[in-house]
Amino acid sequence: MRSALFSGPRVVVIVFLLLLILPPFLSSFLLTLLTQALIYAILAMSLDIILGYTGLASLGHAAYFGLGAYSVGILSTRYGAGFWIALPAGVLLAVAVAAIFGLVALRATGVYFLMITLALGMVVWGLAHRWVTMTQGDNGISAIPRPDLGLPWSLAHSIPFYYFALAGFLITFWILRVIVRSPFGQTLVGIRESESRMRTLGYHVWLHKYIGFIIAGGFGGFAGVLWAYYNGFVSPVDLQLATSVEVLLMVALGGRGTLLGPALGAAIIVFLKNLVSVYTHRWLLILGAVYILTIVYAPEGILGAVKQWTRRANSRLLRSEV
Amino acid sequence: MEFWVTQTFNGISYGALLFLLAGGLSLIFGMMRIVNMTHGSYYLLGGYVALTVIWKTGYFALAILAGALAIALIGVGEWNAFLKRLSGQELGQVLTTMGFALIFQDLALIIWGGDPYTIPVPRFLSGAYQIGQLYFPVYRIFIITVAAAVALILWLVLEKTRVGAMMRATVDDPEMARGVGINVHGISMVVFALGAFLAAVAGVVAGGFVGVYPGADFEILPYAFVVVIVGGMGSLKGALIGSLLVGLLDNFGKALFPELSYFTLFAPMAAILAVRPTGLYGRV
C-alpha cells in the first residue's frame, strides 16, 4: 500500500548518492559539518547496538570514543605512529577496556547499569583530565597530523578527508548491519524483549550481551580514531559525561533499534549545534529544549514516528478502499 | 601526622557537603527510580539564588533558606510537569533531565554571567581554630555540623514518624504501599522537593568555600551519583557512609596521587559495584 516513491530503501539510496556526489559542490563549512556528522553517526550507531538492540542504556559510551581519540593523539604526536598503527591500537584499546568494563557493568540492568557505566566512564575521563604527563590534562593534545595513507589525494584537504570518513561510515554501517541481521543480532533483540524467555530457550544471555557490549565499544573507539584525525585535537571534553548523554540523545532522536536512525540523529544534532551557534549564543537553551521535546513528542525517535505514521496512513488507506 | 589529620578533616568536611547533596538524591532514586541529571543544577542554582539574596539583604541564614525553597519549587515543578509520567523509562528520564540541566546552565549564565563568585559568610563562621600546628577552618566545621544535623533530622523523620514510615514503605514496595492506602504520589512529591531543597542547601554552603561558578553543576553531579550508587539507592545510612568514603578517597587521591586522582576515586567505586551491584546498603 505504501507509496513506492517514498519507500525506505529508495530514500536511503538517494541520500547515499547525494552523499557521494554533492560534497565537491558544498561550501567548506557544510562539508566540515557533514564530516563531523558521519563520525558521530558511527559513534551513535555503535551505542545503539547495546541501547537499541539489547535494551541497555549506557551513560559512559563517550569513554570508548575518547580511548580511540587519545590513542591516535598520543601515538601520532609522541611516537610519530602512522594510521595503520594508530587505528588498530585505538580500536583494540577500546575493545580491551570494553571487555573489562563489560565484566563489571553487565552484572546489572536498568538504572544500576546506567550508574555503573557512568562510574566507569568517569574513570576514563578522570585519567584524561588529570594524568597530565600522558594526556596533557585539560589542555588536550593538539596538532595531531592528518593520516597519510599513500593515496594520491592528501587527507589534509577537506574533500578527500570527507570521503575517507564516508568510507569509515559505510564500512561500519555494513558490518553492523550484518551483525544485527545475524542470528546473534536477533538474539540481542530477543534479550531486549524478554531476557527470561531467552534464558529459558537455552541462550547464553550474558555472553550475548557481553559480546554486544564489546562490539559497541570497539566501534565507539573507531569513531574516536577518525575524530582525532579529523579534529587534530583531543581533550577531556570529548569523553565527558555530557558527551555520553549527547550520544544517547542522537540515538533516541533518530530512533532506537535501527542503524539509520542514530545516523540521522547524529546528523541532526551536529548540524543543529553548529548552525544555531552561528546565529545565537543561546544554543544550549535550544539543545536543552530538543532533549525535552524529543522525549515528549517522539519517544521512539524520528524513524519510530515515521513508521507509526506510515502504518496509520496505510490502515486509513485500507479502510477507505473497503 | 599533620598531613593525615588535615587531609582526614578535609575529606570529612567534603564528605559532609556530598551528603547534603546526595542524601536527597538517594531517596529520590530509591523511591521513584528517577535518574535526575538536574540534581547538579539544583546545587548550582541554589548557590546563585542565595548569592542574590545575600547581596540584597546581607543575611546568610535567609540566603540559605530562600535559595533552598526556590529550588525546591523548581524541582517540584519539573517533576510534576515532566518526570512523574516517565517512571520506569530510564532513557527518557536521563534525556529530559539533561535537557533541563542544559537549560538551567544557560539561564544561570544569562542571569549571573560567567564570573566565579564566593558567597560571603558571616564573621563568626570565618577564621580557624588552632590546635598545636593544626588549623581547622570554622567554616568546614560548620559544614560538618549542618550535615550531621540534617542526617539526624532525616533519620528521626524516617524512623520515628508516620510520614517517615510511609516513605520507607514506598521505597520498599511502591505498589503495596499504594495498595494499603498510602498517598504515594504525595509522598513522592515531598521527597523530590526535599531532594532539591537539600541539593540547594549544599550549593549555598559550598558557595562559601569553593564558590559559585559556571560548570559547578556538571562537576559535582558525578560525585552525587557515585555516592548514591556506592551507598545503595534509597538508603540514608548508605548515603552517609558513601559520602564520607567518596570525600576521603577524593581528598587523599588528590593529595597523594594528583595525576591519578579521579582514577583512585572512581576505580574503587567500580570495584565495589562489581562485588555488590546494588551498592553497600542497597536492596535489590
XYZ file of C-alpha atoms in Angstrom:
606
model
C 0.000 0.000 0.000
C 2.900 2.291 0.718
C 3.577 4.830 -1.958
C 6.580 3.429 -3.810
C 8.079 6.874 -4.279
C 8.900 7.204 -0.584
C 9.781 3.625 0.203
C 12.534 3.265 2.785
C 15.265 1.676 0.611
C 14.739 4.201 -2.151
C 15.207 7.149 0.216
C 18.374 5.547 1.552
C 19.796 5.076 -1.951
C 19.012 8.687 -2.864
C 20.640 10.002 0.318
C 23.676 7.817 -0.309
C 24.051 9.104 -3.875
C 23.760 12.681 -2.611
C 26.441 11.987 -0.007
C 28.651 10.660 -2.774
C 28.097 13.299 -5.440
C 27.277 16.518 -3.649
C 30.323 17.269 -1.422
C 32.626 18.870 -4.020
C 29.880 21.437 -4.630
C 29.295 22.284 -0.963
C 30.796 25.150 0.992
C 33.683 24.148 3.199
C 31.580 24.876 6.292
C 28.847 22.444 5.262
C 31.447 19.878 4.255
C 33.012 20.148 7.703
C 29.638 19.578 9.340
C 28.917 16.632 7.087
C 32.247 15.048 8.012
C 31.521 15.561 11.721
C 28.051 14.101 11.256
C 29.485 10.950 9.635
C 31.920 10.400 12.509
C 29.275 10.962 15.183
C 26.967 8.691 13.202
C 29.489 5.874 13.681
C 29.550 6.570 17.414
C 25.754 6.702 17.665
C 25.298 3.502 15.651
C 27.790 1.716 17.888
C 25.908 2.830 21.007
C 22.663 1.596 19.508
C 23.979 -1.975 19.499
C 23.630 -2.005 23.289
C 20.947 0.676 23.705
C 18.516 -0.069 20.900
C 19.173 -3.704 20.098
C 19.994 -5.021 23.572
C 17.983 -2.559 25.653
C 20.766 -1.348 27.960
C 21.184 2.430 28.316
C 24.855 3.314 28.894
C 25.982 6.618 30.393
C 29.634 6.035 29.595
C 29.858 5.453 25.869
C 31.972 8.547 25.244
C 34.773 6.723 27.100
C 35.424 4.435 24.106
C 35.297 7.402 21.742
C 37.890 9.082 23.967
C 40.089 5.982 24.161
C 40.236 5.796 20.376
C 40.873 9.515 20.039
C 43.564 9.658 22.729
C 45.307 6.603 21.256
C 45.691 8.493 17.991
C 46.662 11.705 19.763
C 49.348 10.145 21.922
C 50.720 7.685 19.372
C 50.920 10.114 16.497
C 52.207 13.210 18.304
C 54.662 11.440 20.621
C 55.799 8.441 18.665
C 55.033 9.579 15.148
C 52.919 6.494 14.571
C 51.045 6.293 11.291
C 47.438 5.462 10.580
C 47.973 1.707 10.265
C 49.402 1.576 13.783
C 47.139 4.137 15.450
C 43.924 2.693 14.032
C 44.332 -0.863 15.351
C 45.802 0.474 18.594
C 42.817 2.753 19.198
C 40.239 0.128 18.333
C 41.990 -2.610 20.307
C 42.334 -0.376 23.366
C 38.617 0.423 23.228
C 37.823 -3.279 22.794
C 40.075 -4.261 25.704
C 38.603 -1.644 28.028
C 35.067 -2.609 26.971
C 35.941 -6.233 27.720
C 36.979 -5.269 31.262
C 34.143 -2.789 31.871
C 31.600 -5.235 30.480
C 32.501 -7.737 33.203
C 31.554 -5.145 35.821
C 28.640 -3.385 34.142
C 26.722 -6.403 32.869
C 26.071 -7.643 36.370
C 23.339 -5.010 36.449
C 20.414 -3.812 34.336
C 18.257 -0.694 34.150
C 19.132 2.159 36.490
C 22.021 0.239 38.005
C 23.547 -0.364 34.568
C 23.256 3.373 33.855
C 25.021 4.240 37.090
C 27.816 1.688 36.766
C 28.580 2.734 33.188
C 28.617 6.332 34.435
C 31.206 5.498 37.104
C 33.322 3.562 34.589
C 33.116 6.401 32.096
C 34.298 8.768 34.807
C 37.345 6.558 35.423
C 38.492 7.103 31.834
C 37.544 10.792 31.891
C 39.495 11.214 35.150
C 42.623 9.814 33.504
C 42.265 12.164 30.545
C 41.647 15.075 32.899
C 44.353 14.525 35.487
C 47.050 12.239 34.033
C 48.777 15.308 32.665
C 52.124 13.741 31.768
C 50.349 11.340 29.431
C 47.291 13.279 28.243
C 48.263 16.940 28.873
C 45.138 17.292 31.004
C 42.606 19.954 30.163
C 44.852 21.492 27.524
C 44.300 18.392 25.449
C 46.542 17.090 22.716
C 46.743 19.350 19.719
C 48.429 19.330 16.324
C 47.519 15.744 15.509
C 48.517 15.322 11.859
C 46.060 14.020 9.298
C 46.859 10.429 8.303
C 48.933 9.618 5.227
C 47.533 6.536 3.515
C 49.796 6.783 0.494
C 46.830 7.822 -1.648
C 47.200 10.284 -4.497
C 44.963 12.716 -2.545
C 46.196 14.272 0.677
C 43.773 13.822 3.564
C 44.827 17.217 4.858
C 42.288 18.637 2.422
C 38.659 18.614 3.438
C 37.160 16.843 0.421
C 39.452 13.773 0.478
C 39.020 13.574 4.249
C 35.264 13.684 3.810
C 35.403 10.649 1.518
C 37.727 8.965 3.999
C 35.120 9.495 6.776
C 32.349 8.383 4.414
C 34.271 5.155 3.768
C 34.619 4.626 7.517
C 30.904 5.236 7.960
C 29.902 2.854 5.181
C 32.201 0.089 6.402
C 30.804 0.472 9.925
C 27.239 0.548 8.655
C 27.764 -2.561 6.565
C 29.439 -4.561 9.370
C 26.868 -3.529 11.969
C 24.066 -4.342 9.539
C 25.460 -7.825 9.043
C 25.727 -8.186 12.808
C 22.214 -7.042 13.685
C 20.671 -9.202 10.947
C 22.630 -12.268 12.007
C 21.222 -14.833 14.451
C 23.450 -13.150 17.042
C 21.795 -9.759 16.468
C 18.346 -11.295 16.531
C 19.203 -12.914 19.854
C 20.133 -9.495 21.235
C 16.698 -8.216 20.221
C 15.161 -11.254 21.896
C 17.069 -10.425 25.081
C 15.780 -6.863 24.914
C 12.210 -8.091 24.620
C 12.411 -10.769 27.292
C 15.612 -11.829 28.956
C 13.972 -14.586 30.967
C 12.362 -16.113 27.898
C 15.649 -16.199 26.012
C 17.305 -17.799 29.001
C 14.575 -20.426 29.187
C 15.060 -21.126 25.495
C 18.660 -22.009 26.290
C 20.500 -18.924 25.024
C 23.598 -17.787 26.863
C 22.169 -14.352 27.666
C 25.179 -12.913 29.471
C 27.634 -13.894 26.740
C 25.474 -12.320 24.039
C 25.221 -9.078 25.987
C 28.943 -9.147 26.696
C 29.880 -9.573 23.044
C 27.390 -6.837 22.081
C 28.955 -4.535 24.671
C 32.442 -5.164 23.269
C 31.341 -4.614 19.664
C 29.775 -1.303 20.697
C 32.970 -0.286 22.485
C 35.165 -1.237 19.529
C 33.201 0.813 17.009
C 32.998 3.658 19.522
C 36.799 3.549 19.549
C 36.882 3.549 15.741
C 34.751 6.716 15.720
C 37.205 8.248 18.190
C 40.160 7.421 15.919
C 38.502 9.191 12.994
C 37.545 12.116 15.248
C 41.107 12.686 16.420
C 42.354 12.736 12.828
C 39.509 14.974 11.717
C 39.728 17.461 14.570
C 43.507 17.407 15.034
C 42.788 17.835 18.735
C 41.527 15.735 21.653
C 40.562 16.922 25.108
C 38.641 15.579 28.118
C 35.536 17.287 26.689
C 35.378 14.512 24.079
C 34.693 11.915 26.760
C 32.891 13.805 29.478
C 29.504 12.812 30.830
C 27.658 15.406 28.735
C 29.115 13.848 25.569
C 27.870 10.407 26.594
C 24.397 11.843 27.135
C 24.550 13.646 23.804
C 25.194 10.361 22.012
C 22.207 8.883 23.841
C 20.174 11.798 22.510
C 21.366 11.160 18.955
C 20.179 7.558 19.171
C 16.882 8.415 20.862
C 16.181 11.282 18.471
C 16.800 9.253 15.327
C 15.185 6.043 16.514
C 16.423 3.260 18.748
C 16.807 -0.238 17.403
C 17.700 0.886 13.894
C 21.050 1.780 12.346
C 19.957 4.639 10.129
C 18.040 6.280 12.979
C 21.126 7.001 15.107
C 22.976 8.193 11.991
C 20.119 10.578 11.248
C 20.029 11.712 14.885
C 23.772 12.354 14.844
C 23.482 14.438 11.691
C 20.603 16.484 13.119
C 22.414 17.237 16.373
C 25.705 18.114 14.667
C 24.000 20.454 12.207
C 21.731 21.944 14.865
C 24.572 22.673 17.281
C 26.740 24.312 14.656
C 24.114 26.173 12.674
C 22.317 27.514 15.745
C 25.562 28.703 17.282
C 26.173 30.782 14.171
C 23.058 32.808 14.895
C 22.896 32.877 18.686
C 24.967 32.244 21.789
C 21.948 30.654 23.375
C 22.305 27.301 21.653
C 22.394 25.440 24.984
C 18.815 26.563 25.615
C 17.810 25.204 22.235
C 19.718 21.951 22.670
C 18.083 21.528 26.090
C 14.670 22.054 24.528
C 15.491 19.435 21.866
C 16.242 16.924 24.623
C 12.904 17.530 26.314
C 10.817 17.778 23.145
C 12.295 14.524 21.816
C 11.049 12.637 24.852
C 7.686 14.405 24.935
C 6.835 14.237 21.228
C 8.965 11.483 19.686
C 9.833 8.991 22.426
C 10.506 6.358 19.749
C 12.572 8.775 17.685
C 12.023 10.158 14.206
C 12.163 6.800 12.435
C 9.757 5.401 15.015
C 7.347 8.266 14.403
C 7.642 7.865 10.636
C 6.956 4.138 10.901
C 3.906 4.778 13.054
C 2.695 7.453 10.673
C 3.000 5.263 7.575
C 1.309 2.405 9.409
C -1.591 4.673 10.315
C -1.745 6.081 6.781
C -1.776 2.566 5.364
C -4.599 1.417 7.601
C -6.591 4.511 6.672
C -5.937 3.716 3.030
C -7.121 0.141 3.543
C -10.260 1.291 5.278
C -11.135 3.761 2.529
C -10.625 1.089 -0.109
C -13.057 -1.204 1.714
C 50.942 13.122 61.085
C 49.772 16.689 60.430
C 49.239 15.745 56.830
C 46.982 12.822 57.759
C 44.919 14.778 60.285
C 44.433 17.729 57.945
C 43.569 15.570 54.955
C 41.182 13.435 57.007
C 39.480 16.569 58.292
C 39.195 17.992 54.786
C 37.908 14.683 53.493
C 35.237 14.503 56.177
C 34.087 18.067 55.552
C 33.887 17.420 51.810
C 32.011 14.218 52.589
C 29.581 16.243 54.699
C 28.916 18.504 51.734
C 28.400 15.482 49.498
C 25.956 14.027 51.985
C 23.810 17.159 51.775
C 23.870 16.864 48.012
C 23.384 13.121 47.690
C 21.132 12.261 50.639
C 18.062 13.597 48.860
C 19.165 12.154 45.524
C 19.411 8.738 47.132
C 15.860 8.944 48.444
C 14.639 10.095 45.031
C 16.422 7.169 43.400
C 15.227 4.658 45.921
C 11.660 5.798 45.910
C 10.974 6.815 42.330
C 13.868 5.258 40.404
C 14.333 8.629 38.714
C 17.748 9.284 37.221
C 17.985 13.019 37.748
C 20.723 14.794 35.828
C 19.276 18.113 37.026
C 20.453 17.482 40.582
C 23.744 19.278 39.951
C 21.786 22.235 38.568
C 19.789 22.486 41.806
C 23.133 22.748 43.582
C 24.363 25.485 41.252
C 21.101 27.459 41.119
C 20.744 27.270 44.906
C 24.123 28.929 45.234
C 23.258 31.638 42.723
C 19.866 32.465 44.265
C 21.485 32.674 47.699
C 24.141 34.961 46.262
C 21.497 37.382 45.004
C 19.625 37.261 48.325
C 22.767 37.956 50.281
C 23.697 40.840 48.005
C 20.262 42.371 48.545
C 19.770 41.680 52.262
C 23.086 40.633 53.759
C 21.629 37.766 55.801
C 23.400 34.413 55.338
C 20.666 32.330 57.016
C 17.971 33.977 54.909
C 20.030 33.304 51.796
C 20.232 29.578 52.577
C 16.503 29.352 53.213
C 15.486 31.405 50.171
C 17.841 29.525 47.846
C 16.672 26.143 49.064
C 12.951 26.973 48.937
C 13.182 28.485 45.451
C 14.961 25.401 44.129
C 12.538 23.033 45.865
C 9.722 24.786 43.977
C 11.562 24.496 40.662
C 12.245 20.807 41.332
C 8.633 20.036 42.157
C 7.502 21.890 39.045
C 9.876 19.876 36.852
C 8.811 16.618 38.467
C 5.121 17.378 38.245
C 5.163 18.511 34.630
C 7.608 16.013 33.119
C 9.249 13.414 35.294
C 6.404 11.639 37.024
C 4.994 10.261 33.798
C 8.383 8.824 32.834
C 8.539 6.236 35.605
C 10.408 3.138 34.533
C 11.845 4.819 31.405
C 15.466 5.436 32.301
C 16.430 6.770 28.893
C 13.538 9.229 28.858
C 14.460 10.418 32.339
C 18.136 10.857 31.525
C 17.398 12.851 28.385
C 14.619 15.006 29.864
C 16.593 15.899 32.981
C 19.702 16.513 30.859
C 17.637 18.929 28.780
C 16.653 20.787 31.932
C 20.247 20.776 33.146
C 21.403 22.444 29.901
C 18.588 24.993 30.041
C 19.320 25.847 33.678
C 23.022 26.111 32.878
C 22.356 28.624 30.141
C 19.783 30.572 32.176
C 22.277 30.854 35.029
C 24.831 32.175 32.550
C 22.343 34.746 31.255
C 21.298 35.910 34.725
C 24.535 35.747 36.708
C 27.170 35.885 33.986
C 30.313 33.827 33.671
C 32.369 35.154 36.574
C 33.037 32.991 39.627
C 31.691 34.310 42.931
C 32.203 33.392 46.549
C 29.243 33.651 48.881
C 30.276 35.987 51.730
C 29.926 34.140 55.036
C 29.174 35.743 58.405
C 32.158 36.734 60.513
C 31.563 34.098 63.205
C 31.936 31.375 60.553
C 35.245 32.608 59.173
C 38.673 32.107 60.652
C 40.100 28.898 62.060
C 40.684 27.091 65.314
C 44.297 26.356 66.011
C 45.373 23.236 67.884
C 49.151 22.995 68.043
C 50.396 23.179 64.461
C 46.985 22.331 63.037
C 44.369 24.721 61.690
C 40.706 23.805 61.464
C 38.673 26.334 59.475
C 35.448 27.214 61.296
C 33.504 27.113 58.076
C 34.381 23.476 57.450
C 33.297 22.620 60.993
C 30.055 24.449 60.232
C 29.504 22.268 57.136
C 30.071 19.115 59.163
C 27.611 20.367 61.795
C 24.940 21.171 59.218
C 25.323 17.769 57.572
C 25.204 15.985 60.924
C 22.066 17.894 61.878
C 20.402 17.096 58.533
C 21.360 13.427 58.871
C 19.915 13.310 62.369
C 16.668 15.052 61.364
C 16.258 12.824 58.295
C 16.878 9.740 60.412
C 14.358 10.845 63.050
C 11.751 11.661 60.412
C 12.276 8.428 58.506
C 12.413 6.127 61.519
C 10.193 7.764 64.116
C 7.324 9.484 62.332
C 4.268 8.305 60.464
C 5.303 10.124 57.283
C 8.721 8.503 57.543
C 7.171 5.075 57.800
C 5.142 5.842 54.682
C 8.320 6.912 52.877
C 10.127 3.730 53.837
C 7.141 1.676 52.749
C 7.162 3.480 49.396
C 10.884 2.808 48.935
C 10.435 -0.862 49.776
C 7.430 -1.559 47.592
C 5.520 1.289 45.914
C 2.725 -0.979 44.703
C 1.990 -2.460 48.111
C 2.267 0.995 49.663
C -0.349 2.272 47.258
C -2.407 -0.815 47.967
C -2.597 -0.129 51.690
C -3.756 3.402 51.057
C -0.547 5.421 51.244
C -0.620 8.513 49.051
C 2.428 7.531 47.008
C 2.039 10.490 44.675
C 2.039 12.985 47.544
C 4.931 11.269 49.290
C 6.952 11.203 46.072
C 6.387 14.916 45.575
C 7.538 15.674 49.123
C 10.662 13.548 48.671
C 11.514 15.168 45.355
C 11.105 18.620 46.902
C 13.276 17.560 49.838
C 15.989 16.292 47.500
C 16.057 19.544 45.533
C 15.962 21.538 48.783
C 18.990 19.732 50.208
C 20.918 19.979 46.941
C 20.375 23.739 47.010
C 21.497 23.915 50.658
C 24.652 22.073 49.613
C 25.130 24.582 46.805
C 24.824 27.560 49.134
C 27.130 26.055 51.741
C 29.655 25.100 49.068
C 29.406 28.642 47.697
C 31.073 29.803 50.890
C 34.261 27.862 50.297
C 34.635 26.629 46.734
C 32.471 29.387 45.267
C 29.651 29.514 42.738
C 30.757 29.332 39.129
C 29.560 28.082 35.725
C 30.251 24.389 35.326
C 29.957 23.556 39.024
C 26.733 21.693 38.214
C 28.337 19.078 35.976
C 31.461 18.963 38.094
C 29.579 17.864 41.202
C 26.937 15.678 39.530
C 29.087 12.540 39.059
C 30.112 12.735 42.726
C 26.475 12.750 43.806
C 25.737 9.758 41.600
C 28.748 7.845 42.826
C 27.783 8.434 46.469
C 24.307 7.122 45.765
C 25.353 4.043 43.844
C 28.063 3.102 46.299
C 25.853 3.622 49.332
C 22.870 1.945 47.755
C 19.829 3.726 46.376
C 17.241 4.757 48.929
C 19.431 4.073 51.951
C 20.182 7.017 54.239
C 22.916 5.090 56.029
C 24.392 4.170 52.650
C 24.384 7.809 51.547
C 26.153 8.828 54.755
C 28.861 6.183 54.512
C 29.150 6.663 50.750
C 29.651 10.419 51.190
C 32.395 10.004 53.751
C 34.071 7.334 51.642
C 33.982 9.468 48.492
C 35.050 12.610 50.397
C 38.053 10.869 51.925
C 39.055 8.992 48.766
C 38.827 12.189 46.752
C 40.945 14.167 49.193
C 43.646 11.561 49.698
C 43.645 10.731 46.000
C 44.239 14.372 45.075
C 46.897 14.797 47.762
C 48.805 11.557 47.232
C 48.377 10.752 43.546
C 47.422 14.034 41.881
C 47.810 12.601 38.395
C 45.572 9.622 39.071
C 43.170 11.293 41.476
C 39.922 10.618 39.632
C 41.083 7.122 38.897
C 41.683 6.491 42.599
C 38.166 7.785 43.257
C 36.122 6.080 40.593
C 38.010 2.808 40.225
C 37.349 1.657 43.849
C 33.721 2.660 43.302
C 33.532 0.447 40.240
C 35.222 -2.340 42.220
C 32.602 -2.089 44.987
C 29.878 -2.230 42.363
C 31.478 -5.252 40.748
C 31.089 -7.106 44.039
C 27.780 -5.558 45.097
C 25.914 -4.157 42.078
C 23.247 -2.624 44.336
C 25.739 -0.751 46.499
C 26.762 -1.266 50.101
C 23.333 -0.910 51.682
C 21.060 -1.125 48.669
C 18.214 -3.582 48.396
C 17.539 -5.423 45.188
